[in-house]
PDB file of C-alpha atoms in Angstrom:
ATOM      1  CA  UNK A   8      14.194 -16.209  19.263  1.00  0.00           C
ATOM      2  CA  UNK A   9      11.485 -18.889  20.045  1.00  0.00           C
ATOM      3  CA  UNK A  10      12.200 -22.504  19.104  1.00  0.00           C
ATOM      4  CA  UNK A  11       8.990 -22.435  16.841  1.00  0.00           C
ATOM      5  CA  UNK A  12      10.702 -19.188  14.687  1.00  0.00           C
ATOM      6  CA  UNK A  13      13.788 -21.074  14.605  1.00  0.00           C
ATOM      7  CA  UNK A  14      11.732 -24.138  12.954  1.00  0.00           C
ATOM      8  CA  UNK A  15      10.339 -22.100  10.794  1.00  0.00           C
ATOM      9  CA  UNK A  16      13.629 -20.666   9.798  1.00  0.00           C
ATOM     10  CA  UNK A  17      15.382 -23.913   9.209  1.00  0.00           C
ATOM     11  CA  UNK A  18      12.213 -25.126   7.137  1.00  0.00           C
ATOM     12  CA  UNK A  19      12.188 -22.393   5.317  1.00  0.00           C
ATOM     13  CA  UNK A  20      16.093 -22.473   4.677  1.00  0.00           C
ATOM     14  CA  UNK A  21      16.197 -26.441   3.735  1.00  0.00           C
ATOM     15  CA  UNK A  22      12.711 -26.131   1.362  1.00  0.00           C
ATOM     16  CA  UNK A  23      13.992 -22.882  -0.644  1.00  0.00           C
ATOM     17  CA  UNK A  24      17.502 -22.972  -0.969  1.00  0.00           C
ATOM     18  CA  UNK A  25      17.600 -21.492  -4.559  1.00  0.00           C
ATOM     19  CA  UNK A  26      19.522 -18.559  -5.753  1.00  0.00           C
ATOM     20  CA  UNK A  27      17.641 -15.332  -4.900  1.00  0.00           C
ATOM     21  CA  UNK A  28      15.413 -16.962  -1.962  1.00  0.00           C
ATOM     22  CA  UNK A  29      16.414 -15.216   1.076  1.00  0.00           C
ATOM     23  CA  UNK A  30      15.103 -15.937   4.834  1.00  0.00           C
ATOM     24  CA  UNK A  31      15.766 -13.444   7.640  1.00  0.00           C
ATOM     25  CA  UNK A  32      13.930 -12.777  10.862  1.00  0.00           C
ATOM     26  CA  UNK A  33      13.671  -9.703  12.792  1.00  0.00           C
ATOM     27  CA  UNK A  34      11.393  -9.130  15.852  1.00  0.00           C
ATOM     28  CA  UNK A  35      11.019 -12.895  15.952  1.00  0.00           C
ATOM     29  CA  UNK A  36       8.929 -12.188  12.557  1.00  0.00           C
ATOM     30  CA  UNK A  37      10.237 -14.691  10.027  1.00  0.00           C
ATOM     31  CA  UNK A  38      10.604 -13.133   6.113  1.00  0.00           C
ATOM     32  CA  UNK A  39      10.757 -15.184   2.906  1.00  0.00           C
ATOM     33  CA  UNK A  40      12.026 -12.900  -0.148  1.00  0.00           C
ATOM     34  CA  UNK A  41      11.627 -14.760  -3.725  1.00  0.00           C
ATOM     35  CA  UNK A  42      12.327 -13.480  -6.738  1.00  0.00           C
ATOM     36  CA  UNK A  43       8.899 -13.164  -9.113  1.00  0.00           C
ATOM     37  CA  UNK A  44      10.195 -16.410 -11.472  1.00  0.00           C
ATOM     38  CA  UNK A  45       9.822 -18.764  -8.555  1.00  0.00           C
ATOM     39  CA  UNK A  46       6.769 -16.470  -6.755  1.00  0.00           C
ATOM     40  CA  UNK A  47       3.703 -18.735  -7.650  1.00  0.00           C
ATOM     41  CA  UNK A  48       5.131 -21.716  -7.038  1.00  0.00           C
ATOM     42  CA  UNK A  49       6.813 -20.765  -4.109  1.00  0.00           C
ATOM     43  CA  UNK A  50       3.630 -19.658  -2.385  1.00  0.00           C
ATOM     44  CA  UNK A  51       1.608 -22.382  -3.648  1.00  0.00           C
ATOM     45  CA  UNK A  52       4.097 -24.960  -1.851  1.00  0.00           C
ATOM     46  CA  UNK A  53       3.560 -22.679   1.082  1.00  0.00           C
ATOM     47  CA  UNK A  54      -0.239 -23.389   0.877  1.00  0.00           C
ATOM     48  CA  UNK A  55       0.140 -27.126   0.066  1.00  0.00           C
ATOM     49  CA  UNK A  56       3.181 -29.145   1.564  1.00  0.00           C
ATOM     50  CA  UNK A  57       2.065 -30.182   5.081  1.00  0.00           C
ATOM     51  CA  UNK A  58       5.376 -29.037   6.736  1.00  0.00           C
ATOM     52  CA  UNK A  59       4.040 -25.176   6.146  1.00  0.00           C
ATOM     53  CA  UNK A  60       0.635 -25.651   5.782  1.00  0.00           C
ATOM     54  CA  UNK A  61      -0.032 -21.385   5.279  1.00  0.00           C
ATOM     55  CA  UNK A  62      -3.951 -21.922   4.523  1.00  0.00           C
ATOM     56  CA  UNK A  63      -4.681 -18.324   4.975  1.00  0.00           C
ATOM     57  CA  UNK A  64      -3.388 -14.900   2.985  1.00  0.00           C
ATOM     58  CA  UNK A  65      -3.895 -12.139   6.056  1.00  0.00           C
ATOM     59  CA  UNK A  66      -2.966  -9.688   3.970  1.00  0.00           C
ATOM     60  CA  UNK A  67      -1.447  -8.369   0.519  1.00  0.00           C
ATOM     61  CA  UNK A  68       0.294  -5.161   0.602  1.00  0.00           C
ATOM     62  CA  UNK A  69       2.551  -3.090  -1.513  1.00  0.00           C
ATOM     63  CA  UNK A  70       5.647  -1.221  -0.980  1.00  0.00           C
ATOM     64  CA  UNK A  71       7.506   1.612  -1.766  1.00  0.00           C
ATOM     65  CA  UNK A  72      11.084   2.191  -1.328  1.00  0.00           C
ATOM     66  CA  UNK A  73      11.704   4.896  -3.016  1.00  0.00           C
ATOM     67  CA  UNK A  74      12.495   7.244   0.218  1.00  0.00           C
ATOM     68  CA  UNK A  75      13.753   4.804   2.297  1.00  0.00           C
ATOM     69  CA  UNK A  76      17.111   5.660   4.247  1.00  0.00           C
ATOM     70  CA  UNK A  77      16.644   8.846   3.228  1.00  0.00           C
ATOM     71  CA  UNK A  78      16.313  10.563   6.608  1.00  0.00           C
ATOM     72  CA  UNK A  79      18.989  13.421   8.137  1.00  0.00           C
ATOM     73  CA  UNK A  80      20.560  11.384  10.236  1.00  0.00           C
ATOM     74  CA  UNK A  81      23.900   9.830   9.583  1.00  0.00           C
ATOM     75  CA  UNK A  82      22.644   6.473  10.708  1.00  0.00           C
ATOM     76  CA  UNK A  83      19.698   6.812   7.849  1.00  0.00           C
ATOM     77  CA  UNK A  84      21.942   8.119   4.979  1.00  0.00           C
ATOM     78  CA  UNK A  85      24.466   5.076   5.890  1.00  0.00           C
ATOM     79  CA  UNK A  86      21.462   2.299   5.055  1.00  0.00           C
ATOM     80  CA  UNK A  87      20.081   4.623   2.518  1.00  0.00           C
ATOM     81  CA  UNK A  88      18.147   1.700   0.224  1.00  0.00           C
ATOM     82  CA  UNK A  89      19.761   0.311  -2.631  1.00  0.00           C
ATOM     83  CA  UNK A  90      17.699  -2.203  -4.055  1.00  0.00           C
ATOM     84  CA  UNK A  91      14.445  -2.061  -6.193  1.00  0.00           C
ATOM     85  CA  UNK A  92      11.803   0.653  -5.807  1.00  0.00           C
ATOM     86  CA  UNK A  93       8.427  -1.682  -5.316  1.00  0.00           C
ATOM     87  CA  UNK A  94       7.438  -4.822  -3.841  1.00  0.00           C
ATOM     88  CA  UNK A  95       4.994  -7.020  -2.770  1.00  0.00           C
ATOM     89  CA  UNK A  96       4.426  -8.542   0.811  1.00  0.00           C
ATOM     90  CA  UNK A  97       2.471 -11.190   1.509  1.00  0.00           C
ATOM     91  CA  UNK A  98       1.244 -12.117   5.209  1.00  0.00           C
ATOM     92  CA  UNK A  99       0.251 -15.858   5.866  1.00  0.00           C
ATOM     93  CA  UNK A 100      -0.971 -17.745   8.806  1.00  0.00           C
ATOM     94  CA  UNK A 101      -1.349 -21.324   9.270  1.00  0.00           C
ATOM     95  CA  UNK A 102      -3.716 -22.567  11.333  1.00  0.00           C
ATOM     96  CA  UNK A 103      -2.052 -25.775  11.703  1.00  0.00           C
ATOM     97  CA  UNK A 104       0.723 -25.054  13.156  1.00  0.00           C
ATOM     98  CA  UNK A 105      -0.390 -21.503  14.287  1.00  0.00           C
ATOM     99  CA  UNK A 106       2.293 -19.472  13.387  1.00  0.00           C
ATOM    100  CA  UNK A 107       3.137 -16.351  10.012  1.00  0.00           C
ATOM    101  CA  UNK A 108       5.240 -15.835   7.943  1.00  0.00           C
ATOM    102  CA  UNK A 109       5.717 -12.659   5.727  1.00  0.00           C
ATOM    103  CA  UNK A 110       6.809 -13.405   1.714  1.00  0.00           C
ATOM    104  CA  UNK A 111       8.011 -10.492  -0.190  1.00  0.00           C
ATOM    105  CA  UNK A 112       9.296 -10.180  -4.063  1.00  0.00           C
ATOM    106  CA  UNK A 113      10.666  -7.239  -5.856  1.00  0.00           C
ATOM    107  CA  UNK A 114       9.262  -6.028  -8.923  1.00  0.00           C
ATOM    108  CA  UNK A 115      10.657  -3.977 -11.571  1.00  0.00           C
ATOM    109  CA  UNK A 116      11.032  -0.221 -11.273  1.00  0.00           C
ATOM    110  CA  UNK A 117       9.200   0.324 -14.753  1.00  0.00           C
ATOM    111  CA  UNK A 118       7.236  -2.359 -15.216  1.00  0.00           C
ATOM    112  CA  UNK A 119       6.259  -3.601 -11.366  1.00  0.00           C
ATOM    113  CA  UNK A 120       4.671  -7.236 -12.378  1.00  0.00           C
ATOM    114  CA  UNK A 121       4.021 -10.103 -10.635  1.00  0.00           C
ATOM    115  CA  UNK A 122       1.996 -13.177 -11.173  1.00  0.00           C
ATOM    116  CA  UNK A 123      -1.546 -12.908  -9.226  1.00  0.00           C
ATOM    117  CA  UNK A 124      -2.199 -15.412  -6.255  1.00  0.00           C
ATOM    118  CA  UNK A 125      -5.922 -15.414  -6.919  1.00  0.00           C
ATOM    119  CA  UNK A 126      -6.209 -18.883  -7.919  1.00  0.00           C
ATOM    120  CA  UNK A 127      -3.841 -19.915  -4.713  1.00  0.00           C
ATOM    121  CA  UNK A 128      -6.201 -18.092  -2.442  1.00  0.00           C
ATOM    122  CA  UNK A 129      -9.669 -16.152  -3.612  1.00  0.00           C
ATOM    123  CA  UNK A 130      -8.491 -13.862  -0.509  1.00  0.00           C
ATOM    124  CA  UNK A 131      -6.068 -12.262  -2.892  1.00  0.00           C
ATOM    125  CA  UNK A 132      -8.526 -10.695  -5.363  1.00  0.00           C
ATOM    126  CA  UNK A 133      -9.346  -7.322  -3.493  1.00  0.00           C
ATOM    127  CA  UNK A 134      -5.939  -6.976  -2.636  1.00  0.00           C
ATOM    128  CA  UNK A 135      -4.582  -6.965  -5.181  1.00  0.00           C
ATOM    129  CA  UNK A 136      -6.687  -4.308  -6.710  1.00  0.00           C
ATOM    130  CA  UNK A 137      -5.861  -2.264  -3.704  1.00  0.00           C
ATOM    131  CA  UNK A 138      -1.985  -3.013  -4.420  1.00  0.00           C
ATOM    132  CA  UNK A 139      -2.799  -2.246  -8.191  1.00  0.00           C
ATOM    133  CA  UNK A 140      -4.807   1.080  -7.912  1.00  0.00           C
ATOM    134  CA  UNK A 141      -2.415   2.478  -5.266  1.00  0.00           C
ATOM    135  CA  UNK A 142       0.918   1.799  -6.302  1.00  0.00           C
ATOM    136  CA  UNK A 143       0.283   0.592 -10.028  1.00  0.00           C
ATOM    137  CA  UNK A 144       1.744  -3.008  -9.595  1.00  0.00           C
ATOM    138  CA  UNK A 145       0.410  -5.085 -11.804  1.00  0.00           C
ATOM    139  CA  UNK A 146      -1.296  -8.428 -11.299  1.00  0.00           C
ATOM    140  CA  UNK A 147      -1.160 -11.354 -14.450  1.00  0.00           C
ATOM    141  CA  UNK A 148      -4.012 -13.213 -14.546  1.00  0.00           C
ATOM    142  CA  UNK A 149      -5.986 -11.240 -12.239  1.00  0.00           C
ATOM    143  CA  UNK A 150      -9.985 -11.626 -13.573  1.00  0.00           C
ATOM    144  CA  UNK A 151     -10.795  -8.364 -12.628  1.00  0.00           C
ATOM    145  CA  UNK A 152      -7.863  -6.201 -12.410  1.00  0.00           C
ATOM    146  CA  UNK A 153      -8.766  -2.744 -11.735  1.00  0.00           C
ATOM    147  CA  UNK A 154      -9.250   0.162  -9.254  1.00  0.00           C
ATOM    148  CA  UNK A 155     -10.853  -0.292  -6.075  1.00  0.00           C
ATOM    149  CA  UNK A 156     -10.482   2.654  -4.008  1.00  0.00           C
ATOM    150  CA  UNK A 157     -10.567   5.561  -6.600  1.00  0.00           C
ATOM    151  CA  UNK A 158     -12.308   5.950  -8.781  1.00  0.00           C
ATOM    152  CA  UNK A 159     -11.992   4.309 -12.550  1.00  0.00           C
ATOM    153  CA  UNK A 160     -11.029   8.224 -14.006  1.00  0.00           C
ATOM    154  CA  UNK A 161      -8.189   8.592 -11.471  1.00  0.00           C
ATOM    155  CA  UNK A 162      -4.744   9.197 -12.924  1.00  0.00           C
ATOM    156  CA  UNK A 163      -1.765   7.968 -11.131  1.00  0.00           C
ATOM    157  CA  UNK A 164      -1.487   5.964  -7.973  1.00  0.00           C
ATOM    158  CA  UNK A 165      -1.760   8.149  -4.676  1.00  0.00           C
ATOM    159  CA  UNK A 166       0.625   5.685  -2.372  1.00  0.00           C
ATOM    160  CA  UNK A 167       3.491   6.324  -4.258  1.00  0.00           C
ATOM    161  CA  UNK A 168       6.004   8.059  -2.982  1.00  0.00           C
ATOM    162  CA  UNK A 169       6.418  10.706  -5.452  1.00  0.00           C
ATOM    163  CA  UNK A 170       2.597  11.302  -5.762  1.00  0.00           C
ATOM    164  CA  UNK A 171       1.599  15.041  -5.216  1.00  0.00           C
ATOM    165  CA  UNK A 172       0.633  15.741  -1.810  1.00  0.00           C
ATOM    166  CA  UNK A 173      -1.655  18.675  -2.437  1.00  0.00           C
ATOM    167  CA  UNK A 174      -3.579  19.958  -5.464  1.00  0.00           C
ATOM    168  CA  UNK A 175      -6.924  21.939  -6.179  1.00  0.00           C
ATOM    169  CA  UNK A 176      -8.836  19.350  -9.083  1.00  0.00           C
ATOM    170  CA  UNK A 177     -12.484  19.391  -9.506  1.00  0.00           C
ATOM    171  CA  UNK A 178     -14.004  16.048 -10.798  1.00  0.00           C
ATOM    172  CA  UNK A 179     -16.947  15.727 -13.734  1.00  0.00           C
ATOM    173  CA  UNK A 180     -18.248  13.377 -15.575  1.00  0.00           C
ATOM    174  CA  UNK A 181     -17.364  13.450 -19.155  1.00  0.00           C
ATOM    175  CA  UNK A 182     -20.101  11.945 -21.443  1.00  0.00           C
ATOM    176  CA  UNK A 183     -18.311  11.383 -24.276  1.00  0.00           C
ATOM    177  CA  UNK A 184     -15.670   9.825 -22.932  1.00  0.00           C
ATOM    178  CA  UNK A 185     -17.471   8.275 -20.414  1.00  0.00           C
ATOM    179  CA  UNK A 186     -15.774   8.469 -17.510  1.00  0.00           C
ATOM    180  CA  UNK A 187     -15.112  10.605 -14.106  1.00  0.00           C
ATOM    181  CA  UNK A 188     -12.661  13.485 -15.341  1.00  0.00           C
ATOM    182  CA  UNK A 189     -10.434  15.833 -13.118  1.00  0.00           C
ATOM    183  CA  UNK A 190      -9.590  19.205 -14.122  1.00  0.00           C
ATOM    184  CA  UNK A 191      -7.575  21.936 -12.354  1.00  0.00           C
ATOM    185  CA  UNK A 192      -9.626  24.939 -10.960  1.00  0.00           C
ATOM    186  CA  UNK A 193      -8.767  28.344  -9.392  1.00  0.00           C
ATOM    187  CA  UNK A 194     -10.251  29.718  -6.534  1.00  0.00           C
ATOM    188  CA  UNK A 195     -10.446  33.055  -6.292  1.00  0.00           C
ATOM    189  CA  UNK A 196      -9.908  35.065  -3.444  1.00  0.00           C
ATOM    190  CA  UNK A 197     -12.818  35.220  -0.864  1.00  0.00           C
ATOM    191  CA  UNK A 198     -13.068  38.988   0.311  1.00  0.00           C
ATOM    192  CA  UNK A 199     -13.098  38.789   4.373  1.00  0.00           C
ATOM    193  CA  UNK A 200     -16.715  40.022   5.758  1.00  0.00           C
ATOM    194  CA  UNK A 201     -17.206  40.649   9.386  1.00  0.00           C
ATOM    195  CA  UNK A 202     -19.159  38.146  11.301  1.00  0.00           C
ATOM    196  CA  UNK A 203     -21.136  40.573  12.909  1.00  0.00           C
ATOM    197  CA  UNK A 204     -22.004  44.201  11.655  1.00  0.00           C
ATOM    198  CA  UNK A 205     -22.312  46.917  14.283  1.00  0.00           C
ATOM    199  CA  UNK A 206     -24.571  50.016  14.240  1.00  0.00           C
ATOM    200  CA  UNK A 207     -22.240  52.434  15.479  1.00  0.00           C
ATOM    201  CA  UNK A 208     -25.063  55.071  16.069  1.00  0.00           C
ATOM    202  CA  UNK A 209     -27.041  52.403  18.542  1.00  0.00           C
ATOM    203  CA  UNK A 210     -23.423  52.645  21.008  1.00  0.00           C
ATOM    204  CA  UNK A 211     -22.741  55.951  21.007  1.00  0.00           C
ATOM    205  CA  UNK A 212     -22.037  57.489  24.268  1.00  0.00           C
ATOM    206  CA  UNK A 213     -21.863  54.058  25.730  1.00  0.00           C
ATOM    207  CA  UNK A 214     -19.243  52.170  27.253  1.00  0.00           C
ATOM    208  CA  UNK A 215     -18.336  48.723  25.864  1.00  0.00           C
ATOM    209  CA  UNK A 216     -19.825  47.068  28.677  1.00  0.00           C
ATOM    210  CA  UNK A 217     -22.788  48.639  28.219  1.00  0.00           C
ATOM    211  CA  UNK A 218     -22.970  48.444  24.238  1.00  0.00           C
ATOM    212  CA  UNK A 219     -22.238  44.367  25.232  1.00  0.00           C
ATOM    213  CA  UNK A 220     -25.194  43.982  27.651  1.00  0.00           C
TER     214      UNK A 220
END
């Protein structure tokens, strides 16, 4: 570990010492878990006190932890997860100092919430909507929170874990509801047809060689 991470660590450890604020490193990549009370504020210090001086969200992500540690071997069923199903990460970079840091917060299982970061950095309003429309977490105080991928008739959100893999839908618009609909469909069996259809008469008597040429 670099003296900078180690900084960062000890920073991190003396600024947030609260209950539920956690700070670990792995691959000399420094992590700062809150839990969503102390979210907003926490990343808004992040921005703001000159001793972290994170000016920049990189990134916004959600997670889903649904099938982690779920693997066949005995090492993954031994650190099988235990803890909530969905979070949010958030990647920073100060310029400043030039160095990241990664914040992540749990959200509930049936109600995944979390206060948005728009207002801490305009960055944040696409990704959340990404976060929103692919694993349904939801954003307060987003302006403009909805999908941004799929489309506004999608149901469900395709980067959870339990989302269907496969499926035969067709998609319509549905004046009176007025929206993109999707509907199951069956396809029916395509009869096979030869590519290319042979005169038998034309070859007869010949070799193949010959019928070829």
């Amino acid at each position: 570990m670099n003296s900078e991470i180690q900084r960062l660590e000890g920073q991190l450890r003396h600024h947030f010492p609260g209950e539920g604020n956690e700070v670990s490193v792995e691959r000399d990549e420094v992590t700062l878990t809150l839990p969503r009370t102390e979210l907003f504020e926490g990343l808004r210090r992040l921005r703001d006190e000159g001793v972290f001086a994170f000016e920049q969200l990189i990134d916004l992500c959600g997670i889903d932890y649904s099938t982690y540690g779920t693997g066949d071997s005995a090492e993954e069923q031994e650190g099988r997860w235990q803890g909530p199903r969905f979070a949010v990460v958030y990647h920073l970079l100060s310029l400043s100092h030039n160095r990241r840091l990664r914040v992540r917060c749990f959200v509930d299982d049936e109600m995944p919430l979390v206060d948005s970061v728009v207002s801490i950095w305009s960055a944040a309003n696409w990704f959340e909507r990404e976060a929103f429309d692919l694993y349904g977490i939801i954003f307060d105080g987003h302006p403009d929170l909805r999908r941004i991928l799929t489309d506004y008739g999608f149901v469900g959100h395709p980067f959870r874990k339990d989302f269907p893999l496969i499926g035969t839908v067709e998609m319509r618009y549905d004046e009176d509801l007025g929206r993109v609909v999707y509907e199951p469909v069956s396809i029916e069996p395509r009869v096979t047809v030869p590519r290319t259809i042979r005169d038998d008469h034309r070859y007869a008597g010949r070799t193949d060689e010959e019928g070829a040429s």
